[in-house]
Coordinates of C-alpha atoms in Angstrom, one line a residue:
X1 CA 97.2 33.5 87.8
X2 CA 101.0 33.8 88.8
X3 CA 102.7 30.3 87.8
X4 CA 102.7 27.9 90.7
X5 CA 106.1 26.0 91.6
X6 CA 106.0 23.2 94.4
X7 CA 108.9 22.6 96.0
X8 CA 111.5 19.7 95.4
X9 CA 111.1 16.7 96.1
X10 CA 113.8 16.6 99.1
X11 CA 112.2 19.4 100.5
X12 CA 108.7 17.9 100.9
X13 CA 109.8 15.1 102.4
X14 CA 112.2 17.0 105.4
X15 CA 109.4 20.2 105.6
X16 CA 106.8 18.2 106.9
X17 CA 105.0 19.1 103.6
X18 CA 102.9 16.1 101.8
X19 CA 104.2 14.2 99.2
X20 CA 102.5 13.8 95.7
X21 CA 102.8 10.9 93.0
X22 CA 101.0 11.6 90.0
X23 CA 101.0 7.6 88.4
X24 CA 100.3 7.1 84.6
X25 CA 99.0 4.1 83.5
X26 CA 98.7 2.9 80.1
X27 CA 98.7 5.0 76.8
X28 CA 96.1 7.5 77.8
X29 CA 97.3 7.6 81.6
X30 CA 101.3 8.5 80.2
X31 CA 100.0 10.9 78.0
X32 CA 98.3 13.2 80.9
X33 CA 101.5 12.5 82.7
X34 CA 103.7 14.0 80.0
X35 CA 101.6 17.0 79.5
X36 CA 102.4 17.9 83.2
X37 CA 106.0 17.0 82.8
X38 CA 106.1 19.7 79.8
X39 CA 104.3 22.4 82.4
X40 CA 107.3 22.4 84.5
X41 CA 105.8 21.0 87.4
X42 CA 108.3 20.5 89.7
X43 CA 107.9 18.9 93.4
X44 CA 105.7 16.1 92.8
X45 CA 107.2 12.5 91.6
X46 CA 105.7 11.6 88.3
X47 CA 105.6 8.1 87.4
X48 CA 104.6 6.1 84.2
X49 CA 103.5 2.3 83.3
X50 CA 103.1 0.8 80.6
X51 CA 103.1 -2.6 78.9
X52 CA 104.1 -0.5 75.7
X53 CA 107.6 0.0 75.6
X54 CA 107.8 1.9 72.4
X55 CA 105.3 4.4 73.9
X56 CA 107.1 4.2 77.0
X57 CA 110.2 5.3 75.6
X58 CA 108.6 8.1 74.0
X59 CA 108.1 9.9 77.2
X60 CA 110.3 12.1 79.9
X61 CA 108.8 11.7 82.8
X62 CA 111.9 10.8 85.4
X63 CA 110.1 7.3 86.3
X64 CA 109.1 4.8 83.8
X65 CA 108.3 1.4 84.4
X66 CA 107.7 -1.4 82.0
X67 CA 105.0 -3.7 83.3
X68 CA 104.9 -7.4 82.2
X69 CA 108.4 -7.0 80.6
X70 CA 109.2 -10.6 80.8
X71 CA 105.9 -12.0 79.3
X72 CA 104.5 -10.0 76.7
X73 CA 108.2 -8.2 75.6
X74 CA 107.0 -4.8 75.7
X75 CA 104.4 -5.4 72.7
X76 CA 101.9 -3.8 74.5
X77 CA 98.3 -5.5 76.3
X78 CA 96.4 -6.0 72.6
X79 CA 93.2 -4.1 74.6
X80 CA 92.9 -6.9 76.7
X81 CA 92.1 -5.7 80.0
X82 CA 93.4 -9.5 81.4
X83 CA 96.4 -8.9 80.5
X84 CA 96.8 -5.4 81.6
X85 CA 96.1 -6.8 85.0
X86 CA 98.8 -9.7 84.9
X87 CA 101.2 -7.0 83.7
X88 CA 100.9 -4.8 86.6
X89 CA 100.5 -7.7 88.7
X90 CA 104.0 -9.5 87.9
X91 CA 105.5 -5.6 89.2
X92 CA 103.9 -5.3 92.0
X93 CA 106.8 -4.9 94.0
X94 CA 108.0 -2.4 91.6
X95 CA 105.1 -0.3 92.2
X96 CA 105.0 -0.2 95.7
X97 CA 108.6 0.8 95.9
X98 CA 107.8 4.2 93.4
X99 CA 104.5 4.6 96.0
X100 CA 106.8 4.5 99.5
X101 CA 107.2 7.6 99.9
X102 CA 103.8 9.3 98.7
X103 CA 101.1 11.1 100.9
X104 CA 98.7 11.0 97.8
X105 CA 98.8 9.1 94.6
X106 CA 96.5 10.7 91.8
X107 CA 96.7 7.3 89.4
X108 CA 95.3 8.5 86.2
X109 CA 94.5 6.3 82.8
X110 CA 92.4 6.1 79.6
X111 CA 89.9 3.5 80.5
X112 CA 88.3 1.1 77.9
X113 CA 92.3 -0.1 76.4
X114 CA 93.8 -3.1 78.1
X115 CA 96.5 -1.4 80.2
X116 CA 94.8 1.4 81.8
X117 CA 92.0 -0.6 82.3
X118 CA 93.2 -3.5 83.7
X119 CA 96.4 -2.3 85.2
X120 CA 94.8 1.1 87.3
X121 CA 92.7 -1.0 89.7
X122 CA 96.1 -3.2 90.4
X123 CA 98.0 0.4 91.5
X124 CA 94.6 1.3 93.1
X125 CA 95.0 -1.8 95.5
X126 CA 98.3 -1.6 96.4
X127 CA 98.3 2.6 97.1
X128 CA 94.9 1.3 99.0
X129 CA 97.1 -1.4 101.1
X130 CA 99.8 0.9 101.4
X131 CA 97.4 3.5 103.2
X132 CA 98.2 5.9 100.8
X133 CA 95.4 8.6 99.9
X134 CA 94.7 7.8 96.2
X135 CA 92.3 9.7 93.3
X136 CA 91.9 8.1 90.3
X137 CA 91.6 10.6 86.7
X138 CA 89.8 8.2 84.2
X139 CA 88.7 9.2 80.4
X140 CA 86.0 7.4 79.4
X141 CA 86.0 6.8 75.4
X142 CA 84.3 8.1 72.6
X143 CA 80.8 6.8 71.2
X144 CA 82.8 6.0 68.1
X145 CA 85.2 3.8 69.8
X146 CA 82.4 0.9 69.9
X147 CA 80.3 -1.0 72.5
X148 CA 82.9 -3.2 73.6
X149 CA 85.6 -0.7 74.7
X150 CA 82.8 1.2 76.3
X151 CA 81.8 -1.7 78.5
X152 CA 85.5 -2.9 78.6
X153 CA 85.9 0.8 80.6
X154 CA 82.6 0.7 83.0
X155 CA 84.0 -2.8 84.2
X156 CA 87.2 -1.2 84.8
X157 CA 86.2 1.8 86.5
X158 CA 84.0 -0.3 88.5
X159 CA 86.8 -2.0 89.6
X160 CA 89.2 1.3 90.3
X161 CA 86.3 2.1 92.5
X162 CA 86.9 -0.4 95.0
X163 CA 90.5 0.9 95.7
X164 CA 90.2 4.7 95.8
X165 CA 89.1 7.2 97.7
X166 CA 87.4 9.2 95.0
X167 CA 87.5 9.6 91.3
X168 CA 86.8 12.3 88.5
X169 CA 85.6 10.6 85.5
X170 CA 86.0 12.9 82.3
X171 CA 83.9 11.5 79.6
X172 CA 85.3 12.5 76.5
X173 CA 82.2 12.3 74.3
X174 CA 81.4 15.4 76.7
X175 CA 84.5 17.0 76.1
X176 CA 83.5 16.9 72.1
X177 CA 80.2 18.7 72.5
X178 CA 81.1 21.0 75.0
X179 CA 84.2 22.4 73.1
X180 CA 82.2 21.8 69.9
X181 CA 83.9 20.8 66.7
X182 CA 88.0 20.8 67.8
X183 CA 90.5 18.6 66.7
X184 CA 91.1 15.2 68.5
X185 CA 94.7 16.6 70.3
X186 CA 92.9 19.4 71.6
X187 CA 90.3 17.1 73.1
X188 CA 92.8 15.2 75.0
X189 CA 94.6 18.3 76.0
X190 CA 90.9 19.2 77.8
X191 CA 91.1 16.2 79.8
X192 CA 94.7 16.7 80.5
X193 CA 93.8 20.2 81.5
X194 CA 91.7 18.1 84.3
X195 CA 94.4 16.2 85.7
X196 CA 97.2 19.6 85.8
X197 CA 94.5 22.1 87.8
X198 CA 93.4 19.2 90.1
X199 CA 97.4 18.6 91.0
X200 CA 98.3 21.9 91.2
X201 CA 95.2 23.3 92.5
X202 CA 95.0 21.0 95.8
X203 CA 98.9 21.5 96.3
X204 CA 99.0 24.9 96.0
X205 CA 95.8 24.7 98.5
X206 CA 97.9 23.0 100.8
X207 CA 101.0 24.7 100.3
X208 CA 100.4 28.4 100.5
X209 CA 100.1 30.4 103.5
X210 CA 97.1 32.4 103.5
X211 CA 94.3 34.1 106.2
X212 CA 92.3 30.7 105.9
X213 CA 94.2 27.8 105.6
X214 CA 93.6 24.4 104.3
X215 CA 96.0 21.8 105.5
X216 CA 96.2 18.2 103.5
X217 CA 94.4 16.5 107.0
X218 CA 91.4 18.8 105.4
X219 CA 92.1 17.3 102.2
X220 CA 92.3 13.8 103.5
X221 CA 88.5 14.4 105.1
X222 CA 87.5 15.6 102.1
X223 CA 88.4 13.0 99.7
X224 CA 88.2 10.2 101.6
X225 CA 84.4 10.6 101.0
X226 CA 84.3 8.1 98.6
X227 CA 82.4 8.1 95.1
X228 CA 82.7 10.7 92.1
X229 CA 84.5 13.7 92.3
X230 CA 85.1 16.7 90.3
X231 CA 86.7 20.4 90.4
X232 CA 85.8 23.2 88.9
X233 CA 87.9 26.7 88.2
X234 CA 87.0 30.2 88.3
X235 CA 88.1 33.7 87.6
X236 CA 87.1 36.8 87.4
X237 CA 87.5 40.5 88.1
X238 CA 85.4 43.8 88.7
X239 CA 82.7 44.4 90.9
X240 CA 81.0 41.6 91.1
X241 CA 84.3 39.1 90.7
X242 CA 83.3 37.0 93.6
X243 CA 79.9 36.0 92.4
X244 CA 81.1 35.4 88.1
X245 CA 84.0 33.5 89.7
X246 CA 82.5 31.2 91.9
X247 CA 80.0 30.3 89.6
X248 CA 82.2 29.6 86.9
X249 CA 83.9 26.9 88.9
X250 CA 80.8 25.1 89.7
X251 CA 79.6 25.6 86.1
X252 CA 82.3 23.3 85.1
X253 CA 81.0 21.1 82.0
X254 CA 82.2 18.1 83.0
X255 CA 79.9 18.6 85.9
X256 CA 76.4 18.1 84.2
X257 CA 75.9 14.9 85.7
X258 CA 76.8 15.3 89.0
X259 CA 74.4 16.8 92.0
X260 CA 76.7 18.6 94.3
X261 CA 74.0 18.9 97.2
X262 CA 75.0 15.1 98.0
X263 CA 78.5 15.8 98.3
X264 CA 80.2 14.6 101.6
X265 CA 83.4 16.6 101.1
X266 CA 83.8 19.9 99.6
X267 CA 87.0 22.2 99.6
X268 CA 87.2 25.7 98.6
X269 CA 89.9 27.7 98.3
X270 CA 89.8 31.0 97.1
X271 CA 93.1 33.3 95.8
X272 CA 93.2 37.2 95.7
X273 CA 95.0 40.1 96.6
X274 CA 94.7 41.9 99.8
X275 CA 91.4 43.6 98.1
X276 CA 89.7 40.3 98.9
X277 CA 86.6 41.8 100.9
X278 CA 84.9 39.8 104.0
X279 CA 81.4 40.7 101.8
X280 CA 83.1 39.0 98.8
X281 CA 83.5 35.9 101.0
X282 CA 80.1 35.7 102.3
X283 CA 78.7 36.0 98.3
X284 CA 81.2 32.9 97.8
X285 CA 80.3 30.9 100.8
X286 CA 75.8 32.1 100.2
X287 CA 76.8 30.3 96.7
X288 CA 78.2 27.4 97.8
X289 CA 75.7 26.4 100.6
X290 CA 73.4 27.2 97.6
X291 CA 73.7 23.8 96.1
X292 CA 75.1 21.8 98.9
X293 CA 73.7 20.2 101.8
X294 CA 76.0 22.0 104.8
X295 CA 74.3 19.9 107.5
X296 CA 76.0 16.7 106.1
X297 CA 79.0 18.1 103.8
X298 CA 82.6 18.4 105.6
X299 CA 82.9 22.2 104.0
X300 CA 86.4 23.3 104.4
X301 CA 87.5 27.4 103.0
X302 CA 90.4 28.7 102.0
X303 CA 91.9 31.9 101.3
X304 CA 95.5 32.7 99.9
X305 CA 97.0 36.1 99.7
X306 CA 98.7 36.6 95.8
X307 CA 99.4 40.2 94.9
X308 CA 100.6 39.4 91.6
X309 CA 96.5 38.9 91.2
X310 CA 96.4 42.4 91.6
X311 CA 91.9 42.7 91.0
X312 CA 91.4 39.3 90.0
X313 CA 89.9 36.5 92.2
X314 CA 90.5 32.9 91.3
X315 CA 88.1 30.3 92.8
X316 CA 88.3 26.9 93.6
X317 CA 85.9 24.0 94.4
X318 CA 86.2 20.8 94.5
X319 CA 83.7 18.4 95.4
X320 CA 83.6 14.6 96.8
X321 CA 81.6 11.8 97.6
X322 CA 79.0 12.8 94.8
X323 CA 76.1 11.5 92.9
X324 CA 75.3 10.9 89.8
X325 CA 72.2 12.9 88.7
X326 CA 69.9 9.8 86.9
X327 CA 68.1 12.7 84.6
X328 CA 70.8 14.5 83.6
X329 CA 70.5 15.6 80.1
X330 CA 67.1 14.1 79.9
X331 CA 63.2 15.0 79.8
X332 CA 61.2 14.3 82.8
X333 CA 59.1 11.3 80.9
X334 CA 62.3 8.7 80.6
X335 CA 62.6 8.3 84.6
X336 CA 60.1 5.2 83.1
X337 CA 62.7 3.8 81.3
X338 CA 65.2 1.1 82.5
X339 CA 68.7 1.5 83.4
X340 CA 70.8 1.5 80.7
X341 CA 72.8 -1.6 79.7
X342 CA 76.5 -1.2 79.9
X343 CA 76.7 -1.1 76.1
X344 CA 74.7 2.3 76.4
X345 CA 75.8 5.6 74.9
X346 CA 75.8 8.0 77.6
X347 CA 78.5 9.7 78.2
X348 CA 78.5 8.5 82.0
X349 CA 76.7 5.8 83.0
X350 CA 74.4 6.4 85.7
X351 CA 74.8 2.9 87.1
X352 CA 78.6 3.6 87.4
X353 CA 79.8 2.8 91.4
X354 CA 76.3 3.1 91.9
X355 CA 75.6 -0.7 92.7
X356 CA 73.0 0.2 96.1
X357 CA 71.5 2.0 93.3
X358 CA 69.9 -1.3 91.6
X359 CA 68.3 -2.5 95.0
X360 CA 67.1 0.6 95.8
X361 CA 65.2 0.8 91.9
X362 CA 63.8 -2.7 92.5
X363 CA 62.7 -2.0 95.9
X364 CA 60.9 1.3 95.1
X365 CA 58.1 1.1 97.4
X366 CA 60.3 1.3 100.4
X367 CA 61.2 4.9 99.6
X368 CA 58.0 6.2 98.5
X369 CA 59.0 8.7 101.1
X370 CA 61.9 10.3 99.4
X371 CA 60.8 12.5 96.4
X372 CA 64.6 12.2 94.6
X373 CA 64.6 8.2 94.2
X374 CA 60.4 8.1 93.7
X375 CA 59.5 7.8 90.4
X376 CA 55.9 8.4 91.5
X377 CA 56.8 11.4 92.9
X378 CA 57.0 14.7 90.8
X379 CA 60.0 16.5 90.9
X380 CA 58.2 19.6 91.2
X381 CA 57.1 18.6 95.2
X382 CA 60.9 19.1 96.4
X383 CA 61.3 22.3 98.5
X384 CA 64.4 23.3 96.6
X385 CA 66.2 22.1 93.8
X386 CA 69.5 22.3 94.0
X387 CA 71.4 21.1 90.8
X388 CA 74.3 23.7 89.3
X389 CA 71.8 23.6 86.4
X390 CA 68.9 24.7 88.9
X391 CA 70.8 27.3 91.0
X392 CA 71.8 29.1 87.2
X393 CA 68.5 29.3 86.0
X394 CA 67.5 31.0 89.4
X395 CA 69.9 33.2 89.1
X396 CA 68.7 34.0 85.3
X397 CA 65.4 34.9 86.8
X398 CA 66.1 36.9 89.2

């Protein structure tokens, strides 16, 4: 795909285009920042915090801001989430000047440290007061990292919750076996990766001109769904392009635990040359409505015209308002077991944002009706399954 450059920052603001903040928070958080700075990716206003000021200093994005400068003297938050918060808090006003003039605030951090975890939900508040459309981009940490930072990151990311209007969570424990055995920069640069295509790829959704167009009201719908989120990339060429494509953006890994047939908001926007066939479109959209529930999903297509394609077809989808899937990864006999405490394992807790999801296990007998949240009922009496995981093994069979 032909490199994408958005426009300056003057010119969103007097074309009547939107206006993007991408907002680093913490270590982690300035990190993914930078990697986008070193892209070259101009027309969106990069911002990072930090109560570090050594690692602060150590970055080029154009706005940096020192949180908790006058009570901690730029030592850093000690992974202590408390003071992370108090940090951000004390700036407040600094914040909310680098937000004034943003359409959408992607606020992204390493949760389980103490600034990106107790700072992020303090941006998340004020972006959320300031009516701005925010999505948070959170790392979980590794298994290795211990109990404590693991819990010390649910608590925070149950927090975040509160403020945004959806979040991609990108557990880096996944990242490690998907990737298999590669060195620990080339893991973060993965969940960097995450941050750069969402940016770019709603952006350059919104601000290309194409047969079908997607304008950021669309994306607004769309993500203020609320709950997880997560996109997924795609490309292919040949004959059957449109098909290998599509489902390479939905096979995303980081999408395992996530079922997209509950997804509220889902935006697809597809890039090609002019060989981009109405047949080629249909396959797309038969895939889509494969795995998703169209009756209650806002679905919302997009096409752009790119000859420097020339016969490729880039695909992408990105989903909102989604579920966790409680057996991901799992055989059928541990439904049984209990919810796991926040000092489990998993890669993504499925008790994450999911706090209706407690009543509804303790109340089971009041949904004996529904087969998905039934433990009594076997999985095998649903008309259709409709998990990325189920709709690939159908297609295997076939």
């Amino acid at each position: 795909m032909s490199k994408y450059t958005m426009p300056d920052d003057n010119q969103l603001q007097n074309n009547g285009q939107a206006s993007f903040t991408v907002f680093g928070v913490g270590g982690g958080g300035g990190n993914a920042v930078e990697h986008m700075v070193q892209q070259g990716i101009r027309g969106v206003t990069f911002v990072c915090a930090n109560t570090d000021k050594q690692a602060l200093d150590r970055l080029t994005a154009p706005h940096k801001l020192q949180l908790g400068a006058k009570t901690n003297r730029g030592l850093g938050a000690g992974a202590n989430p408390e003071v992370g918060r108090e940090a951000a808090e004390s700036d407040e006003e600094a914040i909310r000047a680098l937000l004034e003039h943003s359409d959408m605030v992607f606020i992204t951090a390493g949760m389980g440290g103490g600034t990106g975890t107790g700072a992020a939900p303090v941006v998340a508040r004020i972006a959320k007061e300031m009516e701005v459309l925010t999505v948070a981009v959170v790392t979980t940490p590794f298994k290795f990292e211990g109990g404590k930072r693991i819990k010390a990151a649910k608590a925070g990311i149950e927090q975040l919750t509160n403020f945004v209007d959806s979040i991609i969570t990108i557990p880096n424990d996944k990242l490690m076996s998907v990737y298999g055995n590669i060195s620990m920069q080339d893991a973060f640069k993965k969940a960097d990766d995450v941050l750069l295509h969402a940016v770019q790829g709603i952006a350059e959704t919104i601000a290309s001109e194409g047969m079908i167009n997607i304008d950021f009201n669309d994306i607004r719908t769309a993500m203020t769904a609320k709950g997880h989120a997560m996109m997924g990339i795609g490309r292919a060429s040949g004959d059957d392009r449109a098909r290998q494509a599509t489902e390479k953006a939905i096979r995303s890994p980081l999408l395992d635990d996530l079922r997209l047939e509950n997804a509220k908001g889902l935006l697809v926007n597809v890039i090609s040359s002019e060989s981009l066939s109405l047949d080629e479109m249909s396959k797309i959209s038969v895939i889509v409505e494969e795995i998703t529930d169209i009756d209650e999903a806002h679905i919302f297509y997009g096409s752009v015209i790119d000859e420097k394609m020339g016969d490729d077809l880039h695909v992408t989808v990105i989903a909102t308002g989604l579920t966790l899937d409680e057996n991901a990864g799992e055989e059928p006999e541990v439904v049984e077991q209990p919810v796991p405490s926040v000092n489990s394992t998993q890669p993504v807790d499925p008790n994450l944002h999911t706090s209706a999801l407690n009543s509804q296990k303790q109340s089971q007998a009041q949904y004996q009706e529904n087969p998905i949240r039934s433990n009594t009922v076997p999985e095998q009496t649903k008309t259709k399954t409709n998990s990325i995981q189920d709709y690939l093994k159908r297609q295997q069979n076939k």
